[in-house]
Short mmCIF file of C-alpha atoms in Angstrom, two decimals:
data_model
loop_
_atom_site.label_atom_id
_atom_site.label_comp_id
_atom_site.label_asym_id
_atom_site.label_seq_id
_atom_site.Cartn_x
_atom_site.Cartn_y
_atom_site.Cartn_z
CA UNK A 1 75.47 -7.33 0.50
CA UNK A 2 72.97 -5.11 2.29
CA UNK A 3 70.30 -7.28 3.90
CA UNK A 4 66.81 -5.80 4.04
CA UNK A 5 64.52 -7.13 6.77
CA UNK A 6 60.85 -6.27 6.86
CA UNK A 7 58.42 -6.61 9.75
CA UNK A 8 55.90 -7.99 10.13
CA UNK A 9 55.79 -10.76 7.52
CA UNK A 10 52.02 -10.37 7.38
CA UNK A 11 49.54 -7.86 8.64
CA UNK A 12 45.75 -7.69 8.87
CA UNK A 13 44.16 -4.25 9.24
CA UNK A 14 40.55 -3.11 9.23
CA UNK A 15 39.29 -0.92 6.41
CA UNK A 16 39.90 2.74 7.18
CA UNK A 17 42.56 1.96 9.77
CA UNK A 18 46.29 2.68 9.60
CA UNK A 19 48.75 0.09 8.34
CA UNK A 20 52.45 0.32 9.15
CA UNK A 21 55.24 -1.76 7.62
CA UNK A 22 58.83 -1.55 8.80
CA UNK A 23 62.06 -2.13 6.93
CA UNK A 24 65.54 -2.31 8.40
CA UNK A 25 68.77 -2.37 6.40
CA UNK A 26 71.93 -4.09 7.62
CA UNK A 27 73.89 -0.92 6.90
CA UNK A 28 73.00 2.69 6.28
CA UNK A 29 71.55 3.54 2.86
CA UNK A 30 71.96 7.29 3.42
CA UNK A 31 74.42 9.00 1.08
CA UNK A 32 75.97 11.87 3.05
CA UNK A 33 77.03 13.68 -0.13
CA UNK A 34 73.45 14.37 -1.21
CA UNK A 35 71.55 13.52 2.02
CA UNK A 36 69.35 11.01 0.20
CA UNK A 37 68.23 7.62 1.45
CA UNK A 38 68.46 5.06 -1.35
CA UNK A 39 65.32 3.21 -0.34
CA UNK A 40 62.15 2.44 -2.31
CA UNK A 41 58.83 0.78 -1.53
CA UNK A 42 56.84 -1.36 -3.97
CA UNK A 43 53.35 -2.78 -4.02
CA UNK A 44 52.69 -6.10 -5.75
CA UNK A 45 49.18 -7.39 -6.34
CA UNK A 46 48.57 -11.03 -7.39
CA UNK A 47 49.56 -11.73 -10.98
CA UNK A 48 51.02 -8.25 -11.45
CA UNK A 49 54.54 -6.82 -11.47
CA UNK A 50 55.65 -4.67 -8.55
CA UNK A 51 54.72 -1.01 -8.72
CA UNK A 52 56.88 1.69 -7.18
CA UNK A 53 55.09 3.69 -4.50
CA UNK A 54 57.89 5.60 -2.76
CA UNK A 55 61.51 6.38 -3.64
CA UNK A 56 64.26 8.30 -1.82
CA UNK A 57 62.51 6.84 1.27
CA UNK A 58 59.78 9.48 1.32
CA UNK A 59 59.05 10.77 -2.21
CA UNK A 60 55.72 9.54 -3.51
CA UNK A 61 55.65 8.37 -7.14
CA UNK A 62 53.37 10.35 -9.41
CA UNK A 63 49.80 9.04 -9.27
CA UNK A 64 50.21 7.21 -5.95
CA UNK A 65 47.43 8.13 -3.49
CA UNK A 66 48.52 10.40 -0.67
CA UNK A 67 47.40 7.86 1.93
CA UNK A 68 50.76 6.17 1.21
CA UNK A 69 53.76 7.75 2.91
CA UNK A 70 57.34 6.76 3.62
CA UNK A 71 59.59 7.84 6.43
CA UNK A 72 62.88 7.01 8.11
CA UNK A 73 66.58 7.48 7.50
CA UNK A 74 69.82 5.57 7.71
CA UNK A 75 68.83 1.99 8.50
CA UNK A 76 65.20 2.19 9.69
CA UNK A 77 62.27 2.94 7.43
CA UNK A 78 58.48 2.81 7.53
CA UNK A 79 55.72 2.62 4.95
CA UNK A 80 52.41 3.91 6.27
CA UNK A 81 48.98 3.61 4.73
CA UNK A 82 46.91 6.14 6.60
CA UNK A 83 43.46 4.73 5.86
CA UNK A 84 43.39 1.24 4.41
CA UNK A 85 41.30 0.69 1.31
CA UNK A 86 40.24 -2.66 -0.13
CA UNK A 87 42.46 -2.13 -3.18
CA UNK A 88 45.55 -1.90 -0.94
CA UNK A 89 45.56 -5.65 -0.33
CA UNK A 90 48.95 -6.68 -1.70
CA UNK A 91 52.49 -7.68 -0.81
CA UNK A 92 54.78 -4.75 -0.07
CA UNK A 93 58.56 -4.79 -0.58
CA UNK A 94 61.28 -2.40 0.44
CA UNK A 95 64.41 -2.19 -1.70
CA UNK A 96 67.81 -0.55 -1.35
CA UNK A 97 69.64 0.92 -4.31
CA UNK A 98 72.53 2.35 -2.29
CA UNK A 99 74.90 -0.31 -3.54
CA UNK A 100 74.99 -3.37 -5.71
CA UNK A 101 73.83 -6.03 -5.46
CA UNK A 102 70.48 -4.28 -5.27
CA UNK A 103 68.46 -6.10 -2.62
CA UNK A 104 64.83 -6.38 -1.55
CA UNK A 105 63.13 -7.16 1.72
CA UNK A 106 61.32 -10.48 1.99
CA UNK A 107 57.92 -8.82 1.60
CA UNK A 108 54.98 -8.06 3.89
CA UNK A 109 51.54 -9.43 3.03
CA UNK A 110 48.78 -6.96 3.87
CA UNK A 111 45.23 -8.22 4.28
CA UNK A 112 41.88 -6.89 5.44
CA UNK A 113 40.83 -7.81 8.96
CA UNK B 1 54.06 6.17 -22.13
CA UNK B 2 57.05 3.83 -21.85
CA UNK B 3 56.21 0.15 -21.81
CA UNK B 4 58.41 -2.93 -21.42
CA UNK B 5 57.52 -6.38 -22.72
CA UNK B 6 59.40 -9.61 -22.03
CA UNK B 7 59.50 -12.42 -24.58
CA UNK B 8 61.12 -15.83 -24.82
CA UNK B 9 60.59 -19.54 -24.21
CA UNK B 10 58.47 -20.52 -21.23
CA UNK B 11 60.20 -23.88 -20.84
CA UNK B 12 63.92 -24.54 -20.72
CA UNK B 13 65.67 -27.86 -20.13
CA UNK B 14 68.13 -28.28 -17.26
CA UNK B 15 71.74 -27.41 -18.15
CA UNK B 16 70.61 -25.32 -21.13
CA UNK B 17 70.61 -21.54 -21.54
CA UNK B 18 67.61 -19.37 -20.73
CA UNK B 19 67.23 -16.49 -23.20
CA UNK B 20 64.80 -13.60 -22.81
CA UNK B 21 64.35 -10.29 -24.57
CA UNK B 22 62.75 -7.09 -23.31
CA UNK B 23 61.32 -4.74 -25.93
CA UNK B 24 61.00 -1.09 -24.98
CA UNK B 25 58.20 0.96 -26.55
CA UNK B 26 57.36 4.61 -26.09
CA UNK B 27 60.93 5.40 -25.11
CA UNK B 28 64.54 4.64 -26.01
CA UNK B 29 67.11 2.31 -24.50
CA UNK B 30 69.68 4.82 -25.74
CA UNK B 31 68.69 7.35 -23.09
CA UNK B 32 71.49 8.09 -20.67
CA UNK B 33 68.97 8.72 -17.90
CA UNK B 34 68.21 5.05 -17.32
CA UNK B 35 69.65 1.63 -16.78
CA UNK B 36 67.83 -1.47 -17.96
CA UNK B 37 67.49 -4.35 -15.56
CA UNK B 38 66.35 -7.93 -15.06
CA UNK B 39 64.73 -9.15 -11.85
CA UNK B 40 63.24 -12.54 -11.08
CA UNK B 41 60.71 -13.96 -8.64
CA UNK B 42 60.41 -17.71 -7.94
CA UNK B 43 56.83 -18.90 -7.45
CA UNK B 44 55.49 -17.68 -4.11
CA UNK B 45 58.79 -16.04 -3.18
CA UNK B 46 60.45 -12.65 -3.14
CA UNK B 47 62.34 -10.55 -5.68
CA UNK B 48 65.94 -11.11 -6.77
CA UNK B 49 67.89 -8.57 -8.81
CA UNK B 50 69.83 -10.21 -11.64
CA UNK B 51 71.68 -7.27 -13.18
CA UNK B 52 71.48 -4.15 -15.30
CA UNK B 53 72.95 -2.60 -18.43
CA UNK B 54 73.29 0.93 -19.76
CA UNK B 55 72.91 2.08 -23.37
CA UNK B 56 76.68 1.81 -23.95
CA UNK B 57 76.64 -1.85 -22.90
CA UNK B 58 78.20 -1.45 -19.47
CA UNK B 59 76.85 -4.06 -17.09
CA UNK B 60 76.55 -4.82 -13.39
CA UNK B 61 75.54 -8.30 -12.26
CA UNK B 62 74.45 -9.87 -8.99
CA UNK B 63 77.55 -11.79 -7.78
CA UNK B 64 75.31 -14.74 -6.91
CA UNK B 65 74.56 -15.20 -10.63
CA UNK B 66 77.49 -13.44 -12.28
CA UNK B 67 79.22 -16.55 -13.59
CA UNK B 68 76.09 -17.56 -15.54
CA UNK B 69 74.55 -14.23 -16.60
CA UNK B 70 74.97 -12.09 -19.70
CA UNK B 71 72.88 -8.98 -20.32
CA UNK B 72 73.17 -7.21 -23.67
CA UNK B 73 71.53 -4.27 -25.39
CA UNK B 74 70.52 -3.75 -29.01
CA UNK B 75 69.86 -0.06 -29.54
CA UNK B 76 68.81 -0.60 -33.18
CA UNK B 77 65.93 -2.80 -32.04
CA UNK B 78 65.30 -0.88 -28.81
CA UNK B 79 65.72 -4.10 -26.86
CA UNK B 80 67.86 -5.60 -24.14
CA UNK B 81 68.33 -9.27 -23.43
CA UNK B 82 69.15 -11.78 -20.71
CA UNK B 83 71.02 -15.04 -21.05
CA UNK B 84 71.34 -17.38 -18.06
CA UNK B 85 73.41 -20.48 -18.66
CA UNK B 86 73.45 -23.92 -17.04
CA UNK B 87 69.96 -23.54 -15.62
CA UNK B 88 68.48 -25.79 -12.95
CA UNK B 89 65.06 -26.07 -11.36
CA UNK B 90 66.12 -23.33 -8.94
CA UNK B 91 66.03 -20.88 -11.86
CA UNK B 92 62.30 -21.44 -12.35
CA UNK B 93 60.73 -18.02 -11.83
CA UNK B 94 58.83 -15.11 -13.27
CA UNK B 95 61.41 -12.94 -15.00
CA UNK B 96 60.77 -9.21 -15.13
CA UNK B 97 62.53 -6.52 -17.09
CA UNK B 98 62.51 -3.09 -15.49
CA UNK B 99 63.82 0.43 -15.97
CA UNK B 100 66.11 2.02 -13.42
CA UNK B 101 65.49 5.75 -13.20
CA UNK B 102 68.90 7.26 -12.49
CA UNK B 103 69.30 10.18 -10.13
CA UNK B 104 72.18 11.98 -11.77
CA UNK B 105 75.21 9.72 -11.41
CA UNK B 106 73.43 7.59 -8.86
CA UNK B 107 71.13 4.60 -9.04
CA UNK B 108 67.41 5.10 -8.67
CA UNK B 109 64.33 2.99 -8.15
CA UNK B 110 62.77 0.61 -10.68
CA UNK B 111 60.08 2.92 -12.04
CA UNK B 112 58.68 0.87 -14.93
CA UNK B 113 58.28 -2.91 -15.08
CA UNK B 114 57.26 -5.37 -17.73
CA UNK B 115 54.39 -7.75 -17.00
CA UNK B 116 56.81 -10.60 -16.45
CA UNK B 117 57.23 -13.95 -18.14
CA UNK B 118 57.18 -17.32 -16.39
CA UNK B 119 60.12 -19.57 -17.18
CA UNK B 120 60.05 -23.17 -16.03
CA UNK B 121 63.18 -25.30 -16.01
CA UNK B 122 62.21 -28.91 -16.56
CA UNK B 123 63.08 -31.83 -18.78
#
């Protein structure tokens, strides 16, 4: 199984500041044949299902604000929120779909400082 | 737009079988562009993938649950279902159904989720 490890477990950022969440996979999730990283990021607010923000490591889902961006390749990935808004308070998960079993990171709780 | 809705009992006794159904509206489970998946989340914890199925009935299960899991699809009702046998308190969780958006022949992200249904295992 590919183990996904996120850091930090929790994060407090001031409104308008940048928030950065890291995700490391235990093996590469880059498919050489199509040069795609099989990595997604989700946002989960209390009482709601997860919502996909980013897929293929850096492609923003339709309707997701452009303050959210994803980067990285191979085994190391980053979700960045360029200017934190109050509505961004949530738990964020990375997920690999390179191979089954599909696995998620443990989650990062983002709060307002 | 496509919506998914889970349904089923909220309370299951230990050693019995948990059964849930996901109804798809605004789209078709018969589309070859998607897989249909179950994911669960114990209270206060992270996400665990259970398995997925395609419209032909081909399945892929998490090995950690494989011996107890059956996922099936009913294209006539536009539904897919989860059965988890021999449940214990450790199976208490919110169960989500979700759509996997395939990228050609490859897996994709979970792009649409149901609201989730809480299932408690208790006598």
